[in-house]
Amino acid sequence: MNASFGEAPAVSRSVSVRSAVSEILPLLRRAADEALLGFTDADLREQAEAIRSSARYVLRVRAT
């Protein structure tokens, strides 16, 4: 199953890239853990980078 999400709102340009990602990562980790999703740190970092840059991101989920 593939789910495509729309573009995220842009993060203020005054916030550094590293800072923005470090703020987003804990939120993604908490949401993934609460939903019992097995995202790796690399998965979450990739998602955070996409959110930070307002890039489109395709979430791929395999149900077994």
PDB file of C-alpha atoms in Angstrom, residues 10-38:
ATOM      1  CA  ALA A  10       7.379  25.488   5.008  1.00  0.00           C
ATOM      2  CA  VAL A  11       9.501  25.861   8.115  1.00  0.00           C
ATOM      3  CA  SER A  12      10.689  29.396   8.843  1.00  0.00           C
ATOM      4  CA  ARG A  13      13.875  30.178   6.927  1.00  0.00           C
ATOM      5  CA  SER A  14      15.421  31.546  10.122  1.00  0.00           C
ATOM      6  CA  VAL A  15      15.428  28.054  11.629  1.00  0.00           C
ATOM      7  CA  SER A  16      18.499  26.079  10.685  1.00  0.00           C
ATOM      8  CA  VAL A  17      18.067  22.843   8.749  1.00  0.00           C
ATOM      9  CA  ARG A  18      19.555  20.774  11.567  1.00  0.00           C
ATOM     10  CA  SER A  19      17.359  22.483  14.145  1.00  0.00           C
ATOM     11  CA  ALA A  20      14.200  21.938  12.089  1.00  0.00           C
ATOM     12  CA  VAL A  21      14.975  18.253  11.585  1.00  0.00           C
ATOM     13  CA  SER A  22      15.867  17.794  15.260  1.00  0.00           C
ATOM     14  CA  GLU A  23      12.503  19.325  16.210  1.00  0.00           C
ATOM     15  CA  ILE A  24      10.567  17.118  13.794  1.00  0.00           C
ATOM     16  CA  LEU A  25      12.282  13.791  14.587  1.00  0.00           C
ATOM     17  CA  PRO A  26      10.912  13.333  18.132  1.00  0.00           C
ATOM     18  CA  LEU A  27       7.385  14.019  16.900  1.00  0.00           C
ATOM     19  CA  LEU A  28       7.728  11.449  14.126  1.00  0.00           C
ATOM     20  CA  ARG A  29       9.276   8.908  16.526  1.00  0.00           C
ATOM     21  CA  ARG A  30       6.446   9.322  19.064  1.00  0.00           C
ATOM     22  CA  ALA A  31       3.769   8.986  16.369  1.00  0.00           C
ATOM     23  CA  ALA A  32       5.468   5.915  14.874  1.00  0.00           C
ATOM     24  CA  ASP A  33       5.877   4.278  18.285  1.00  0.00           C
ATOM     25  CA  GLU A  34       2.259   4.956  19.287  1.00  0.00           C
ATOM     26  CA  ALA A  35       1.056   3.454  15.993  1.00  0.00           C
ATOM     27  CA  LEU A  36       3.411   0.473  16.463  1.00  0.00           C
ATOM     28  CA  LEU A  37       5.188   1.232  13.195  1.00  0.00           C
ATOM     29  CA  GLY A  38       8.683  -0.161  12.831  1.00  0.00           C
TER      30      GLY A  38
END
